[in-house]
Amino acid sequence: MKKYLIILTILFVDVCYSQIPVEIFMGNDKSTLDIMFFRYFKNSENKDSDWLFFNRNRVSINYKVTPSSNLPSFGFTEAISFNHPSLKGFAPVFVAQIFSTGLFPKSGFQYVNISEQMTFFSWIVSELLKNPKFDFFVLLRLTPEINHSLNWFIQFETLSVFPSNQNDLYNFTQRARLGIKLSELQFGFAADFNQVGQNSFKTNSNFGGFVRYDF
């Protein structure tokens, strides 16, 4: 597994010559730092190849943090997919995720559709571990034009985690962003929701504002 992480790190460095969006979300319950992007690797002719790299790094800090509870959480996700034109946006994908609870290799299928004012990104992946969990992730981003210098920034994402072990919990997350896009800057209202459980669910919500910039 170490060799895969080394490969992903090298690929990350190569892709980082592109713009990198960074979001800061300050809510009523916690604050988060979120770096998420996906980029096609360039071929020898400096055109987009069939290989797509996905990166996401998140850090969350609870305002009620103590030395023993509500500790900061982090997550790192790196994924590579092969998007042949004949697959019409569908592609096999390999994912490596690192959380405070450990390292989780995953594989599955994804779908990507990117245009000037719309991005749709989704995957269904399974852990490559005993008693795996299954992830269903969807990201929809819209930036319709307001005038020649302003656009709306509308983003919704959902992550649903389904366990194969009956003793494990279901985990559902939704994140919504609604704001204005001014060149490389986006800002506006934000809300995050999370539900964890089986027959009954513990629900958390976080409302506030976000600032996002494409460096």
CSV table of C-alpha atoms in Angstrom, one decimal:
chain,number,residue,atom,x,y,z
A,1,MET,CA,0.0,0.0,0.0
A,2,LYS,CA,2.9,2.4,0.6
A,3,LYS,CA,3.9,2.2,-3.0
A,4,TYR,CA,0.4,3.4,-4.0
A,5,LEU,CA,0.6,6.3,-1.7
A,6,ILE,CA,4.0,7.3,-3.1
A,7,ILE,CA,2.6,7.1,-6.6
A,8,LEU,CA,-0.4,9.2,-5.7
A,9,THR,CA,1.9,11.8,-4.0
A,10,ILE,CA,4.0,12.1,-7.2
A,11,LEU,CA,0.9,12.5,-9.3
A,12,PHE,CA,-0.5,15.1,-6.9
A,13,VAL,CA,2.6,17.2,-7.2
A,14,ASP,CA,2.4,16.9,-11.0
A,15,VAL,CA,-1.2,18.0,-11.1
A,16,CYS,CA,-0.8,20.8,-8.6
A,17,TYR,CA,0.6,23.1,-11.4
A,18,SER,CA,-3.1,23.7,-12.1
A,19,GLN,CA,-5.4,26.0,-10.1
A,20,ILE,CA,-6.2,24.7,-6.6
A,21,PRO,CA,-9.5,25.8,-5.0
A,22,VAL,CA,-9.4,26.3,-1.2
A,23,GLU,CA,-12.6,26.7,0.9
A,24,ILE,CA,-12.9,28.0,4.4
A,25,PHE,CA,-16.3,27.3,6.1
A,26,MET,CA,-17.2,28.9,9.4
A,27,GLY,CA,-20.3,27.5,10.9
A,28,ASN,CA,-22.2,27.7,14.2
A,29,ASP,CA,-20.8,24.4,15.4
A,30,LYS,CA,-17.4,24.0,13.7
A,31,SER,CA,-15.1,25.3,11.0
A,32,THR,CA,-13.6,23.4,8.1
A,33,LEU,CA,-10.8,23.8,5.6
A,34,ASP,CA,-11.5,22.0,2.4
A,35,ILE,CA,-9.2,21.5,-0.7
A,36,MET,CA,-10.9,19.6,-3.5
A,37,PHE,CA,-10.2,19.4,-7.2
A,38,PHE,CA,-10.0,17.0,-10.1
A,39,ARG,CA,-7.7,17.4,-13.1
A,40,TYR,CA,-7.0,15.5,-16.2
A,41,PHE,CA,-3.3,14.7,-16.7
A,42,LYS,CA,-1.7,16.2,-19.8
A,43,ASN,CA,-0.4,14.0,-22.6
A,44,SER,CA,2.8,14.6,-24.7
A,45,GLU,CA,0.9,17.2,-26.8
A,46,ASN,CA,-0.2,19.1,-23.6
A,47,LYS,CA,-3.8,18.1,-24.1
A,48,ASP,CA,-6.1,16.3,-21.6
A,49,SER,CA,-5.3,12.6,-21.4
A,50,ASP,CA,-7.8,9.8,-20.4
A,51,TRP,CA,-6.4,9.8,-16.8
A,52,LEU,CA,-8.2,11.9,-14.2
A,53,PHE,CA,-6.9,12.7,-10.8
A,54,PHE,CA,-9.2,13.5,-7.8
A,55,ASN,CA,-7.9,15.1,-4.6
A,56,ARG,CA,-9.7,16.1,-1.5
A,57,ASN,CA,-8.2,17.2,1.9
A,58,ARG,CA,-10.5,18.2,4.7
A,59,VAL,CA,-9.8,19.4,8.3
A,60,SER,CA,-12.6,20.1,10.7
A,61,ILE,CA,-12.3,21.8,14.1
A,62,ASN,CA,-15.2,21.7,16.6
A,63,TYR,CA,-15.5,24.8,18.8
A,64,LYS,CA,-16.1,22.6,21.8
A,65,VAL,CA,-12.8,20.8,21.5
A,66,THR,CA,-11.2,19.5,24.7
A,67,PRO,CA,-8.0,17.4,25.2
A,68,SER,CA,-10.2,14.3,25.3
A,69,SER,CA,-13.3,15.0,23.2
A,70,ASN,CA,-14.5,16.8,20.0
A,71,LEU,CA,-11.0,16.5,18.7
A,72,PRO,CA,-10.1,17.9,15.2
A,73,SER,CA,-10.8,15.5,12.4
A,74,PHE,CA,-9.1,15.1,9.0
A,75,GLY,CA,-9.4,13.2,5.8
A,76,PHE,CA,-7.3,12.8,2.7
A,77,THR,CA,-8.7,11.3,-0.5
A,78,GLU,CA,-6.7,10.6,-3.6
A,79,ALA,CA,-8.2,8.8,-6.6
A,80,ILE,CA,-7.1,7.9,-10.2
A,81,SER,CA,-9.5,6.9,-13.0
A,82,PHE,CA,-9.1,6.0,-16.6
A,83,ASN,CA,-11.7,7.8,-18.7
A,84,HIS,CA,-11.7,6.4,-22.2
A,85,PRO,CA,-14.0,8.4,-24.6
A,86,SER,CA,-15.9,5.2,-25.5
A,87,LEU,CA,-17.1,5.0,-21.9
A,88,LYS,CA,-19.0,8.3,-22.2
A,89,GLY,CA,-18.0,9.6,-18.8
A,90,PHE,CA,-18.0,6.3,-16.9
A,91,ALA,CA,-14.6,5.0,-15.7
A,92,PRO,CA,-13.0,2.5,-13.3
A,93,VAL,CA,-11.5,4.3,-10.3
A,94,PHE,CA,-9.0,3.4,-7.6
A,95,VAL,CA,-9.2,5.4,-4.3
A,96,ALA,CA,-6.9,5.8,-1.3
A,97,GLN,CA,-8.3,7.5,1.8
A,98,ILE,CA,-6.6,8.4,5.0
A,99,PHE,CA,-8.7,9.3,8.1
A,100,SER,CA,-7.9,9.6,11.7
A,101,THR,CA,-9.1,6.0,12.0
A,102,GLY,CA,-6.7,4.6,9.4
A,103,LEU,CA,-6.0,3.9,5.7
A,104,PHE,CA,-8.7,2.7,3.4
A,105,PRO,CA,-8.1,1.5,-0.2
A,106,LYS,CA,-11.1,1.4,-2.4
A,107,SER,CA,-12.1,0.7,-6.0
A,108,GLY,CA,-15.2,1.0,-8.1
A,109,PHE,CA,-16.8,3.1,-10.9
A,110,GLN,CA,-17.3,6.8,-11.3
A,111,TYR,CA,-19.0,9.2,-13.7
A,112,VAL,CA,-17.8,12.6,-14.7
A,113,ASN,CA,-19.4,15.3,-16.8
A,114,ILE,CA,-17.7,18.7,-16.8
A,115,SER,CA,-18.8,21.8,-18.8
A,116,GLU,CA,-18.2,25.5,-18.6
A,117,GLN,CA,-21.0,26.1,-16.1
A,118,MET,CA,-21.8,22.6,-14.7
A,119,THR,CA,-19.8,19.9,-13.0
A,120,PHE,CA,-21.3,16.5,-12.1
A,121,PHE,CA,-19.0,14.0,-10.4
A,122,SER,CA,-20.1,10.7,-8.8
A,123,TRP,CA,-18.7,7.3,-7.8
A,124,ILE,CA,-19.7,4.1,-6.2
A,125,VAL,CA,-16.7,2.4,-4.5
A,126,SER,CA,-16.1,-0.5,-2.1
A,127,GLU,CA,-13.3,-0.9,0.5
A,128,LEU,CA,-10.8,-3.5,-0.4
A,129,LEU,CA,-10.9,-4.8,3.2
A,130,LYS,CA,-12.7,-7.5,5.2
A,131,ASN,CA,-16.3,-6.5,6.0
A,132,PRO,CA,-16.1,-3.6,3.5
A,133,LYS,CA,-18.2,-0.4,3.5
A,134,PHE,CA,-19.7,0.9,0.2
A,135,ASP,CA,-19.6,4.6,-0.6
A,136,PHE,CA,-22.0,6.5,-2.9
A,137,PHE,CA,-20.7,10.0,-3.6
A,138,VAL,CA,-22.4,12.7,-5.7
A,139,LEU,CA,-21.2,16.3,-6.4
A,140,LEU,CA,-23.2,18.8,-8.5
A,141,ARG,CA,-21.8,22.3,-9.1
A,142,LEU,CA,-23.6,25.0,-11.1
A,143,THR,CA,-22.2,28.4,-12.0
A,144,PRO,CA,-24.9,30.1,-14.2
A,145,GLU,CA,-24.1,33.6,-15.4
A,146,ILE,CA,-25.7,36.6,-13.7
A,147,ASN,CA,-23.9,39.2,-15.8
A,148,HIS,CA,-20.6,39.5,-17.7
A,149,SER,CA,-18.6,39.6,-14.4
A,150,LEU,CA,-20.7,37.7,-11.9
A,151,ASN,CA,-22.0,34.1,-11.7
A,152,TRP,CA,-24.0,32.1,-9.2
A,153,PHE,CA,-22.1,29.5,-7.3
A,154,ILE,CA,-24.4,26.6,-6.4
A,155,GLN,CA,-22.9,23.3,-5.1
A,156,PHE,CA,-24.5,20.3,-3.5
A,157,GLU,CA,-22.8,17.0,-2.5
A,158,THR,CA,-23.9,13.9,-0.7
A,159,LEU,CA,-21.9,11.0,0.6
A,160,SER,CA,-23.7,7.8,1.7
A,161,VAL,CA,-21.8,5.0,3.4
A,162,PHE,CA,-23.4,1.6,3.6
A,163,PRO,CA,-21.8,-1.1,5.8
A,164,SER,CA,-21.7,-4.8,4.9
A,165,ASN,CA,-21.4,-5.8,8.6
A,166,GLN,CA,-24.8,-5.6,10.3
A,167,ASN,CA,-23.1,-4.2,13.5
A,168,ASP,CA,-21.6,-1.2,11.7
A,169,LEU,CA,-23.5,2.1,11.3
A,170,TYR,CA,-24.8,3.9,8.3
A,171,ASN,CA,-23.4,7.3,7.7
A,172,PHE,CA,-25.0,10.0,5.5
A,173,THR,CA,-23.5,13.4,4.8
A,174,GLN,CA,-24.9,16.3,2.8
A,175,ARG,CA,-23.2,19.7,2.1
A,176,ALA,CA,-24.8,22.7,0.3
A,177,ARG,CA,-23.2,26.0,-0.9
A,178,LEU,CA,-25.1,28.9,-2.3
A,179,GLY,CA,-23.3,32.1,-3.2
A,180,ILE,CA,-21.6,34.4,-5.8
A,181,LYS,CA,-18.7,33.7,-8.1
A,182,LEU,CA,-16.5,36.7,-8.9
A,183,SER,CA,-13.6,35.5,-11.0
A,184,GLU,CA,-11.5,33.2,-8.8
A,185,LEU,CA,-13.4,34.1,-5.6
A,186,GLN,CA,-16.6,32.5,-4.4
A,187,PHE,CA,-18.5,33.2,-1.2
A,188,GLY,CA,-21.9,32.8,0.3
A,189,PHE,CA,-24.1,30.7,2.6
A,190,ALA,CA,-23.2,27.1,3.6
A,191,ALA,CA,-24.8,24.2,5.4
A,192,ASP,CA,-23.5,20.7,6.4
A,193,PHE,CA,-25.7,17.8,7.6
A,194,ASN,CA,-24.8,14.4,8.9
A,195,GLN,CA,-26.8,11.4,10.1
A,196,VAL,CA,-25.3,8.3,11.7
A,197,GLY,CA,-27.0,5.2,13.0
A,198,GLN,CA,-29.1,2.1,12.0
A,199,ASN,CA,-32.7,2.0,13.1
A,200,SER,CA,-32.4,5.4,14.7
A,201,PHE,CA,-30.0,8.2,13.6
A,202,LYS,CA,-28.0,10.8,15.4
A,203,THR,CA,-28.3,14.0,13.4
A,204,ASN,CA,-25.9,17.0,13.3
A,205,SER,CA,-26.0,20.2,11.4
A,206,ASN,CA,-23.7,23.2,10.8
A,207,PHE,CA,-24.8,26.5,9.3
A,208,GLY,CA,-22.7,29.4,8.4
A,209,GLY,CA,-20.8,31.1,5.5
A,210,PHE,CA,-18.0,30.0,3.2
A,211,VAL,CA,-15.2,31.7,1.2
A,212,ARG,CA,-13.6,29.8,-1.6
A,213,TYR,CA,-10.7,30.9,-3.8
A,214,ASP,CA,-9.0,29.3,-6.8
A,215,PHE,CA,-5.2,29.8,-6.3
